[in-house]
Amino acid sequence: MTESQLIQRLKDGDHGVARSLYDLHVDRVFRLCYRFAGDYDLAQDFTQETFVRAFSKIATFRGEAAFGTWISAIATSVSLNELRRIKRFRTREVPLDDQLMGASAATRIEPDLREDLHRAIDDLPEGYRTVFLLHDLEGYTHEEIGEILGIKAGTSKSQLFRARGRLREKLAVHAKEWAS
């Protein structure tokens, strides 16, 4: 059964297909929530809330964007709203797992650089941080980010450019270490 057939059956009231849709998207939704939360338990909560909201509002899904993009928009909204509510942006204690950072054993980064990187990402303005996480860490295109956040692709590109610039400034001290 195709994803669009599963969606239609769910819209028609067949809640048994929800598990299939969940299984198709849970990994990416969790990864996205984890990027925002920086905490495994919070990410699980945000993921659960994302699917509860998505399935309860499935009738509003028009199919203009991919289901994955639509549910990612919900995950982003849930994550940002919950993080604002509990004020977790500045107090992340759990570092991102090396695998989530895409680091192999040969390219692991030093603990001080890792800490400075996390701090620099956390210090980005919310819009820059969101676009940076969605594009550079999750691999979304600027068009998809635009759909998720309700902004133009050009705005996404601009925010990413500025986010990278700020990260370069904050991490410049480490560039000297690499040059030597």
Short mmCIF file of N, CA and C in Angstrom, two decimals:
data_model
loop_
_atom_site.label_atom_id
_atom_site.label_comp_id
_atom_site.label_asym_id
_atom_site.label_seq_id
_atom_site.Cartn_x
_atom_site.Cartn_y
_atom_site.Cartn_z
N MET A 1 0.85 -1.17 0.00
CA MET A 1 0.00 0.00 0.00
C MET A 1 0.90 1.24 0.00
N THR A 2 0.57 2.22 -0.84
CA THR A 2 1.38 3.43 -0.93
C THR A 2 1.09 4.37 0.24
N GLU A 3 1.98 5.31 0.43
CA GLU A 3 1.80 6.29 1.50
C GLU A 3 0.51 7.08 1.30
N SER A 4 0.21 7.48 0.07
CA SER A 4 -1.01 8.26 -0.17
C SER A 4 -2.26 7.42 0.12
N GLN A 5 -2.20 6.12 -0.13
CA GLN A 5 -3.33 5.25 0.20
C GLN A 5 -3.49 5.13 1.72
N LEU A 6 -2.37 5.03 2.42
CA LEU A 6 -2.42 4.98 3.89
C LEU A 6 -3.04 6.25 4.45
N ILE A 7 -2.63 7.39 3.90
CA ILE A 7 -3.16 8.67 4.36
C ILE A 7 -4.66 8.74 4.12
N GLN A 8 -5.08 8.32 2.94
CA GLN A 8 -6.52 8.37 2.63
C GLN A 8 -7.30 7.44 3.55
N ARG A 9 -6.77 6.26 3.82
CA ARG A 9 -7.47 5.34 4.73
C ARG A 9 -7.56 5.92 6.14
N LEU A 10 -6.49 6.61 6.57
CA LEU A 10 -6.53 7.25 7.88
C LEU A 10 -7.56 8.37 7.89
N LYS A 11 -7.63 9.13 6.83
CA LYS A 11 -8.64 10.19 6.73
C LYS A 11 -10.04 9.61 6.75
N ASP A 12 -10.18 8.41 6.19
CA ASP A 12 -11.49 7.74 6.16
C ASP A 12 -11.84 7.06 7.48
N GLY A 13 -10.97 7.15 8.46
CA GLY A 13 -11.28 6.61 9.78
C GLY A 13 -10.64 5.29 10.12
N ASP A 14 -9.81 4.74 9.24
CA ASP A 14 -9.13 3.48 9.52
C ASP A 14 -7.86 3.76 10.32
N HIS A 15 -7.98 3.80 11.64
CA HIS A 15 -6.86 4.17 12.50
C HIS A 15 -5.81 3.07 12.59
N GLY A 16 -6.09 1.91 12.07
CA GLY A 16 -5.12 0.82 12.05
C GLY A 16 -3.92 1.10 11.15
N VAL A 17 -4.07 2.00 10.18
CA VAL A 17 -2.96 2.31 9.28
C VAL A 17 -2.03 3.36 9.87
N ALA A 18 -2.42 3.96 10.98
CA ALA A 18 -1.58 4.99 11.61
C ALA A 18 -0.20 4.42 11.95
N ARG A 19 -0.17 3.18 12.38
CA ARG A 19 1.11 2.57 12.74
C ARG A 19 2.05 2.50 11.54
N SER A 20 1.51 2.21 10.38
CA SER A 20 2.34 2.13 9.18
C SER A 20 2.93 3.49 8.84
N LEU A 21 2.12 4.55 8.93
CA LEU A 21 2.62 5.90 8.68
C LEU A 21 3.65 6.29 9.74
N TYR A 22 3.38 5.93 10.96
CA TYR A 22 4.31 6.20 12.06
C TYR A 22 5.66 5.54 11.77
N ASP A 23 5.62 4.26 11.42
CA ASP A 23 6.86 3.53 11.15
C ASP A 23 7.66 4.15 10.00
N LEU A 24 6.96 4.68 9.01
CA LEU A 24 7.63 5.29 7.86
C LEU A 24 8.37 6.58 8.24
N HIS A 25 7.89 7.30 9.24
CA HIS A 25 8.41 8.64 9.51
C HIS A 25 9.01 8.84 10.90
N VAL A 26 8.90 7.90 11.79
CA VAL A 26 9.32 8.12 13.17
C VAL A 26 10.81 8.41 13.31
N ASP A 27 11.65 7.76 12.55
CA ASP A 27 13.09 7.98 12.70
C ASP A 27 13.48 9.42 12.37
N ARG A 28 12.98 9.90 11.25
CA ARG A 28 13.32 11.27 10.84
C ARG A 28 12.70 12.30 11.79
N VAL A 29 11.48 12.06 12.24
CA VAL A 29 10.83 12.99 13.18
C VAL A 29 11.60 12.99 14.50
N PHE A 30 11.97 11.84 14.99
CA PHE A 30 12.72 11.78 16.24
C PHE A 30 14.05 12.50 16.11
N ARG A 31 14.76 12.25 15.01
CA ARG A 31 16.06 12.89 14.79
C ARG A 31 15.92 14.41 14.78
N LEU A 32 14.89 14.90 14.13
CA LEU A 32 14.63 16.33 14.08
C LEU A 32 14.32 16.88 15.47
N CYS A 33 13.46 16.19 16.20
CA CYS A 33 13.12 16.62 17.56
C CYS A 33 14.34 16.60 18.46
N TYR A 34 15.18 15.59 18.28
CA TYR A 34 16.39 15.50 19.09
C TYR A 34 17.34 16.65 18.79
N ARG A 35 17.42 17.03 17.53
CA ARG A 35 18.28 18.16 17.17
C ARG A 35 17.87 19.42 17.92
N PHE A 36 16.58 19.63 18.04
CA PHE A 36 16.09 20.80 18.75
C PHE A 36 16.23 20.66 20.25
N ALA A 37 15.88 19.51 20.78
CA ALA A 37 15.82 19.32 22.23
C ALA A 37 17.20 19.06 22.84
N GLY A 38 18.02 18.29 22.14
CA GLY A 38 19.31 17.92 22.71
C GLY A 38 19.19 16.96 23.88
N ASP A 39 18.04 16.39 24.04
CA ASP A 39 17.76 15.51 25.17
C ASP A 39 16.89 14.37 24.67
N TYR A 40 17.32 13.14 24.94
CA TYR A 40 16.63 11.97 24.43
C TYR A 40 15.17 11.90 24.89
N ASP A 41 14.95 12.11 26.19
CA ASP A 41 13.59 12.00 26.73
C ASP A 41 12.68 13.09 26.17
N LEU A 42 13.19 14.31 26.08
CA LEU A 42 12.39 15.39 25.48
C LEU A 42 12.07 15.09 24.03
N ALA A 43 13.06 14.58 23.31
CA ALA A 43 12.85 14.25 21.90
C ALA A 43 11.76 13.18 21.75
N GLN A 44 11.74 12.21 22.64
CA GLN A 44 10.69 11.19 22.61
C GLN A 44 9.32 11.83 22.84
N ASP A 45 9.26 12.74 23.83
CA ASP A 45 8.00 13.43 24.11
C ASP A 45 7.55 14.26 22.91
N PHE A 46 8.49 15.00 22.31
CA PHE A 46 8.16 15.84 21.17
C PHE A 46 7.71 14.99 19.98
N THR A 47 8.36 13.85 19.80
CA THR A 47 8.01 12.94 18.70
C THR A 47 6.59 12.42 18.90
N GLN A 48 6.30 12.00 20.11
CA GLN A 48 4.95 11.49 20.40
C GLN A 48 3.91 12.59 20.17
N GLU A 49 4.19 13.78 20.67
CA GLU A 49 3.25 14.89 20.48
C GLU A 49 3.07 15.23 19.01
N THR A 50 4.14 15.13 18.24
CA THR A 50 4.07 15.40 16.80
C THR A 50 3.09 14.45 16.13
N PHE A 51 3.20 13.16 16.43
CA PHE A 51 2.31 12.19 15.79
C PHE A 51 0.88 12.31 16.30
N VAL A 52 0.71 12.62 17.57
CA VAL A 52 -0.65 12.83 18.09
C VAL A 52 -1.31 13.99 17.34
N ARG A 53 -0.58 15.09 17.20
CA ARG A 53 -1.14 16.25 16.48
C ARG A 53 -1.37 15.93 15.01
N ALA A 54 -0.41 15.27 14.39
CA ALA A 54 -0.54 14.97 12.95
C ALA A 54 -1.75 14.07 12.70
N PHE A 55 -1.89 13.03 13.48
CA PHE A 55 -2.99 12.11 13.25
C PHE A 55 -4.34 12.72 13.62
N SER A 56 -4.35 13.59 14.60
CA SER A 56 -5.62 14.24 14.95
C SER A 56 -6.01 15.30 13.93
N LYS A 57 -5.03 15.80 13.17
CA LYS A 57 -5.30 16.83 12.17
C LYS A 57 -5.10 16.32 10.75
N ILE A 58 -5.14 15.01 10.58
CA ILE A 58 -4.89 14.42 9.26
C ILE A 58 -5.86 14.95 8.20
N ALA A 59 -7.04 15.32 8.62
CA ALA A 59 -8.02 15.85 7.65
C ALA A 59 -7.55 17.15 7.03
N THR A 60 -6.64 17.87 7.70
CA THR A 60 -6.15 19.14 7.15
C THR A 60 -5.00 18.94 6.17
N PHE A 61 -4.48 17.71 6.08
CA PHE A 61 -3.40 17.44 5.13
C PHE A 61 -3.98 17.41 3.72
N ARG A 62 -3.55 18.36 2.89
CA ARG A 62 -4.10 18.50 1.54
C ARG A 62 -3.25 17.82 0.48
N GLY A 63 -2.05 17.41 0.84
CA GLY A 63 -1.19 16.73 -0.13
C GLY A 63 -0.45 17.66 -1.06
N GLU A 64 -0.48 18.97 -0.77
CA GLU A 64 0.25 19.92 -1.62
C GLU A 64 1.76 19.74 -1.46
N ALA A 65 2.18 19.35 -0.26
CA ALA A 65 3.57 19.02 0.03
C ALA A 65 3.62 17.55 0.38
N ALA A 66 4.80 17.01 0.43
CA ALA A 66 4.95 15.61 0.83
C ALA A 66 4.53 15.45 2.29
N PHE A 67 4.02 14.28 2.63
CA PHE A 67 3.61 14.02 4.00
C PHE A 67 4.79 14.21 4.95
N GLY A 68 5.99 13.79 4.53
CA GLY A 68 7.19 13.96 5.35
C GLY A 68 7.49 15.41 5.65
N THR A 69 7.27 16.27 4.69
CA THR A 69 7.48 17.71 4.88
C THR A 69 6.43 18.25 5.84
N TRP A 70 5.19 17.84 5.67
CA TRP A 70 4.09 18.29 6.52
C TRP A 70 4.32 17.89 7.97
N ILE A 71 4.71 16.64 8.19
CA ILE A 71 4.92 16.18 9.56
C ILE A 71 6.19 16.79 10.15
N SER A 72 7.17 17.10 9.31
CA SER A 72 8.36 17.80 9.80
C SER A 72 8.02 19.21 10.25
N ALA A 73 7.10 19.85 9.57
CA ALA A 73 6.64 21.18 9.99
C ALA A 73 5.97 21.09 11.36
N ILE A 74 5.19 20.05 11.56
CA ILE A 74 4.54 19.85 12.86
C ILE A 74 5.60 19.58 13.93
N ALA A 75 6.58 18.74 13.62
CA ALA A 75 7.65 18.42 14.57
C ALA A 75 8.44 19.67 14.94
N THR A 76 8.72 20.50 13.97
CA THR A 76 9.44 21.74 14.22
C THR A 76 8.63 22.66 15.12
N SER A 77 7.37 22.80 14.82
CA SER A 77 6.49 23.65 15.62
C SER A 77 6.37 23.13 17.05
N VAL A 78 6.15 21.83 17.19
CA VAL A 78 6.04 21.23 18.52
C VAL A 78 7.33 21.46 19.29
N SER A 79 8.46 21.18 18.66
CA SER A 79 9.75 21.32 19.34
C SER A 79 10.01 22.75 19.79
N LEU A 80 9.83 23.69 18.88
CA LEU A 80 10.09 25.09 19.22
C LEU A 80 9.15 25.60 20.30
N ASN A 81 7.88 25.25 20.17
CA ASN A 81 6.91 25.71 21.18
C ASN A 81 7.20 25.11 22.55
N GLU A 82 7.51 23.83 22.59
CA GLU A 82 7.81 23.19 23.87
C GLU A 82 9.11 23.72 24.47
N LEU A 83 10.10 23.96 23.62
CA LEU A 83 11.36 24.49 24.13
C LEU A 83 11.18 25.89 24.68
N ARG A 84 10.36 26.69 24.04
CA ARG A 84 10.06 28.02 24.58
C ARG A 84 9.38 27.89 25.93
N ARG A 85 8.45 26.95 26.00
CA ARG A 85 7.68 26.78 27.22
C ARG A 85 8.56 26.37 28.39
N ILE A 86 9.49 25.48 28.17
CA ILE A 86 10.31 24.99 29.27
C ILE A 86 11.70 25.64 29.31
N LYS A 87 11.93 26.58 28.42
CA LYS A 87 13.18 27.37 28.40
C LYS A 87 14.43 26.49 28.39
N ARG A 88 14.47 25.58 27.43
CA ARG A 88 15.60 24.66 27.34
C ARG A 88 16.68 25.11 26.36
N PHE A 89 16.47 26.15 25.58
CA PHE A 89 17.44 26.53 24.56
C PHE A 89 18.84 26.77 25.13
N ARG A 90 18.91 27.46 26.25
CA ARG A 90 20.22 27.85 26.78
C ARG A 90 20.80 26.88 27.79
N THR A 91 20.08 25.83 28.12
CA THR A 91 20.55 24.94 29.18
C THR A 91 20.69 23.49 28.72
N ARG A 92 20.94 23.29 27.44
CA ARG A 92 21.13 21.92 26.98
C ARG A 92 22.31 21.29 27.67
N GLU A 93 22.12 20.13 28.24
CA GLU A 93 23.18 19.44 28.96
C GLU A 93 23.69 18.22 28.22
N VAL A 94 22.89 17.67 27.35
CA VAL A 94 23.25 16.44 26.66
C VAL A 94 23.83 16.78 25.30
N PRO A 95 25.10 16.44 25.06
CA PRO A 95 25.68 16.73 23.75
C PRO A 95 25.09 15.82 22.68
N LEU A 96 25.14 16.29 21.45
CA LEU A 96 24.67 15.47 20.34
C LEU A 96 25.57 14.26 20.21
N ASP A 97 24.99 13.14 19.95
CA ASP A 97 25.72 11.90 19.75
C ASP A 97 26.59 12.02 18.50
N ASP A 98 27.79 11.43 18.54
CA ASP A 98 28.69 11.51 17.39
C ASP A 98 28.03 11.04 16.10
N GLN A 99 27.23 9.99 16.18
CA GLN A 99 26.58 9.49 14.98
C GLN A 99 25.61 10.51 14.42
N LEU A 100 24.91 11.21 15.29
CA LEU A 100 23.97 12.23 14.82
C LEU A 100 24.71 13.40 14.21
N MET A 101 25.92 13.65 14.65
CA MET A 101 26.73 14.73 14.08
C MET A 101 27.36 14.28 12.76
N GLY A 102 27.24 13.00 12.44
CA GLY A 102 27.80 12.51 11.19
C GLY A 102 29.30 12.25 11.27
N ALA A 103 29.83 12.16 12.47
CA ALA A 103 31.27 11.97 12.63
C ALA A 103 31.60 10.48 12.64
N SER A 104 32.63 10.13 11.87
CA SER A 104 33.11 8.75 11.92
C SER A 104 34.24 8.70 12.94
N ALA A 105 34.73 7.51 13.22
CA ALA A 105 35.80 7.37 14.20
C ALA A 105 37.02 8.20 13.81
N ALA A 106 37.27 8.33 12.52
CA ALA A 106 38.44 9.07 12.04
C ALA A 106 38.26 10.58 12.13
N THR A 107 37.02 11.06 12.21
CA THR A 107 36.79 12.50 12.19
C THR A 107 36.14 13.02 13.46
N ARG A 108 36.30 12.32 14.55
CA ARG A 108 35.73 12.79 15.83
C ARG A 108 36.38 14.11 16.20
N ILE A 109 35.58 15.00 16.77
CA ILE A 109 36.11 16.30 17.12
C ILE A 109 36.49 16.33 18.60
N GLU A 110 37.41 17.18 18.92
CA GLU A 110 37.89 17.33 20.29
C GLU A 110 36.76 17.81 21.19
N PRO A 111 36.78 17.39 22.46
CA PRO A 111 35.71 17.77 23.38
C PRO A 111 35.53 19.27 23.53
N ASP A 112 36.63 20.06 23.56
CA ASP A 112 36.47 21.50 23.70
C ASP A 112 35.84 22.12 22.46
N LEU A 113 36.20 21.63 21.29
CA LEU A 113 35.58 22.11 20.07
C LEU A 113 34.11 21.72 20.03
N ARG A 114 33.81 20.49 20.42
CA ARG A 114 32.43 20.01 20.44
C ARG A 114 31.58 20.90 21.36
N GLU A 115 32.11 21.20 22.54
CA GLU A 115 31.38 22.03 23.49
C GLU A 115 31.17 23.44 22.93
N ASP A 116 32.23 24.00 22.32
CA ASP A 116 32.10 25.33 21.72
C ASP A 116 31.12 25.31 20.55
N LEU A 117 31.11 24.23 19.78
CA LEU A 117 30.17 24.11 18.66
C LEU A 117 28.74 24.08 19.16
N HIS A 118 28.47 23.28 20.18
CA HIS A 118 27.12 23.21 20.74
C HIS A 118 26.69 24.58 21.27
N ARG A 119 27.59 25.23 21.97
CA ARG A 119 27.28 26.54 22.53
C ARG A 119 27.01 27.55 21.40
N ALA A 120 27.84 27.51 20.36
CA ALA A 120 27.67 28.43 19.24
C ALA A 120 26.33 28.19 18.53
N ILE A 121 25.96 26.94 18.35
CA ILE A 121 24.67 26.63 17.72
C ILE A 121 23.53 27.10 18.61
N ASP A 122 23.64 26.85 19.91
CA ASP A 122 22.60 27.27 20.85
C ASP A 122 22.46 28.79 20.90
N ASP A 123 23.56 29.51 20.68
CA ASP A 123 23.54 30.97 20.76
C ASP A 123 23.00 31.63 19.49
N LEU A 124 22.81 30.86 18.42
CA LEU A 124 22.26 31.44 17.20
C LEU A 124 20.84 31.94 17.45
N PRO A 125 20.45 33.03 16.80
CA PRO A 125 19.03 33.43 16.88
C PRO A 125 18.15 32.27 16.42
N GLU A 126 16.94 32.21 16.93
CA GLU A 126 16.07 31.06 16.69
C GLU A 126 15.90 30.73 15.20
N GLY A 127 15.66 31.74 14.37
CA GLY A 127 15.47 31.50 12.94
C GLY A 127 16.71 30.92 12.29
N TYR A 128 17.87 31.48 12.59
CA TYR A 128 19.12 30.98 12.03
C TYR A 128 19.36 29.54 12.47
N ARG A 129 19.15 29.31 13.76
CA ARG A 129 19.39 27.97 14.33
C ARG A 129 18.46 26.94 13.70
N THR A 130 17.21 27.29 13.54
CA THR A 130 16.24 26.37 12.96
C THR A 130 16.62 26.01 11.54
N VAL A 131 16.94 27.02 10.73
CA VAL A 131 17.32 26.76 9.33
C VAL A 131 18.62 25.96 9.28
N PHE A 132 19.59 26.30 10.13
CA PHE A 132 20.86 25.56 10.16
C PHE A 132 20.61 24.09 10.48
N LEU A 133 19.83 23.82 11.51
CA LEU A 133 19.55 22.43 11.89
C LEU A 133 18.82 21.68 10.78
N LEU A 134 17.81 22.32 10.20
CA LEU A 134 17.03 21.65 9.15
C LEU A 134 17.87 21.40 7.90
N HIS A 135 18.69 22.37 7.50
CA HIS A 135 19.45 22.24 6.25
C HIS A 135 20.74 21.43 6.43
N ASP A 136 21.61 21.91 7.29
CA ASP A 136 22.93 21.30 7.38
C ASP A 136 22.96 19.99 8.15
N LEU A 137 22.08 19.81 9.11
CA LEU A 137 22.12 18.58 9.89
C LEU A 137 21.06 17.57 9.44
N GLU A 138 19.92 18.04 8.98
CA GLU A 138 18.86 17.12 8.59
C GLU A 138 18.75 16.94 7.07
N GLY A 139 19.36 17.82 6.30
CA GLY A 139 19.41 17.64 4.86
C GLY A 139 18.21 18.13 4.09
N TYR A 140 17.37 18.95 4.68
CA TYR A 140 16.23 19.50 3.95
C TYR A 140 16.70 20.54 2.94
N THR A 141 15.99 20.66 1.84
CA THR A 141 16.29 21.69 0.85
C THR A 141 15.71 23.01 1.34
N HIS A 142 16.14 24.09 0.72
CA HIS A 142 15.60 25.40 1.11
C HIS A 142 14.11 25.50 0.79
N GLU A 143 13.68 24.84 -0.26
CA GLU A 143 12.26 24.84 -0.60
C GLU A 143 11.45 24.11 0.47
N GLU A 144 11.97 22.96 0.93
CA GLU A 144 11.29 22.22 1.99
C GLU A 144 11.27 23.01 3.29
N ILE A 145 12.39 23.65 3.60
CA ILE A 145 12.45 24.48 4.81
C ILE A 145 11.43 25.60 4.72
N GLY A 146 11.32 26.19 3.54
CA GLY A 146 10.32 27.24 3.33
C GLY A 146 8.92 26.75 3.61
N GLU A 147 8.61 25.54 3.15
CA GLU A 147 7.29 24.96 3.41
C GLU A 147 7.10 24.67 4.90
N ILE A 148 8.13 24.14 5.53
CA ILE A 148 8.04 23.79 6.95
C ILE A 148 7.84 25.02 7.81
N LEU A 149 8.61 26.07 7.54
CA LEU A 149 8.59 27.26 8.39
C LEU A 149 7.68 28.38 7.89
N GLY A 150 7.13 28.21 6.69
CA GLY A 150 6.27 29.25 6.14
C GLY A 150 7.05 30.49 5.72
N ILE A 151 8.26 30.27 5.19
CA ILE A 151 9.09 31.37 4.71
C ILE A 151 9.48 31.09 3.27
N LYS A 152 10.05 32.08 2.60
CA LYS A 152 10.52 31.89 1.23
C LYS A 152 11.86 31.16 1.24
N ALA A 153 12.13 30.45 0.15
CA ALA A 153 13.40 29.72 0.04
C ALA A 153 14.57 30.69 0.15
N GLY A 154 14.44 31.89 -0.39
CA GLY A 154 15.50 32.90 -0.30
C GLY A 154 15.78 33.32 1.13
N THR A 155 14.74 33.39 1.93
CA THR A 155 14.91 33.72 3.35
C THR A 155 15.67 32.61 4.05
N SER A 156 15.34 31.38 3.72
CA SER A 156 16.05 30.24 4.28
C SER A 156 17.54 30.31 3.92
N LYS A 157 17.84 30.59 2.65
CA LYS A 157 19.23 30.69 2.21
C LYS A 157 19.96 31.79 2.95
N SER A 158 19.31 32.92 3.10
CA SER A 158 19.91 34.06 3.78
C SER A 158 20.19 33.73 5.25
N GLN A 159 19.22 33.11 5.91
CA GLN A 159 19.41 32.77 7.32
C GLN A 159 20.51 31.73 7.49
N LEU A 160 20.60 30.78 6.57
CA LEU A 160 21.66 29.79 6.64
C LEU A 160 23.02 30.45 6.45
N PHE A 161 23.13 31.36 5.49
CA PHE A 161 24.38 32.08 5.24
C PHE A 161 24.81 32.83 6.50
N ARG A 162 23.88 33.51 7.13
CA ARG A 162 24.19 34.28 8.33
C ARG A 162 24.53 33.37 9.51
N ALA A 163 23.82 32.25 9.62
CA ALA A 163 24.11 31.29 10.69
C ALA A 163 25.52 30.75 10.55
N ARG A 164 25.89 30.36 9.34
CA ARG A 164 27.24 29.84 9.12
C ARG A 164 28.30 30.90 9.42
N GLY A 165 28.01 32.14 9.04
CA GLY A 165 28.94 33.22 9.33
C GLY A 165 29.16 33.41 10.83
N ARG A 166 28.08 33.37 11.57
CA ARG A 166 28.19 33.51 13.04
C ARG A 166 28.94 32.33 13.64
N LEU A 167 28.68 31.14 13.11
CA LEU A 167 29.40 29.97 13.62
C LEU A 167 30.89 30.08 13.31
N ARG A 168 31.23 30.57 12.10
CA ARG A 168 32.64 30.75 11.75
C ARG A 168 33.31 31.73 12.72
N GLU A 169 32.62 32.83 13.02
CA GLU A 169 33.17 33.81 13.96
C GLU A 169 33.40 33.19 15.33
N LYS A 170 32.40 32.49 15.83
CA LYS A 170 32.49 31.91 17.18
C LYS A 170 33.54 30.81 17.27
N LEU A 171 33.78 30.13 16.17
CA LEU A 171 34.72 29.00 16.18
C LEU A 171 36.07 29.33 15.56
N ALA A 172 36.32 30.61 15.26
CA ALA A 172 37.55 31.03 14.61
C ALA A 172 38.79 30.65 15.41
N VAL A 173 38.67 30.67 16.71
CA VAL A 173 39.82 30.32 17.56
C VAL A 173 40.30 28.90 17.28
N HIS A 174 39.40 28.03 16.90
CA HIS A 174 39.77 26.65 16.60
C HIS A 174 40.43 26.50 15.24
N ALA A 175 40.19 27.45 14.35
CA ALA A 175 40.81 27.39 13.01
C ALA A 175 42.32 27.48 13.13
N LYS A 176 42.81 28.24 14.09
CA LYS A 176 44.24 28.36 14.30
C LYS A 176 44.84 27.02 14.73
N GLU A 177 44.08 26.26 15.50
CA GLU A 177 44.56 24.94 15.92
C GLU A 177 44.71 24.01 14.73
N TRP A 178 43.78 24.10 13.78
CA TRP A 178 43.81 23.21 12.61
C TRP A 178 44.94 23.61 11.66
N ALA A 179 45.24 24.91 11.61
CA ALA A 179 46.27 25.39 10.68
C ALA A 179 47.66 24.97 11.12
N SER A 180 47.86 24.75 12.42
CA SER A 180 49.19 24.41 12.89
C SER A 180 49.48 22.95 12.85
#
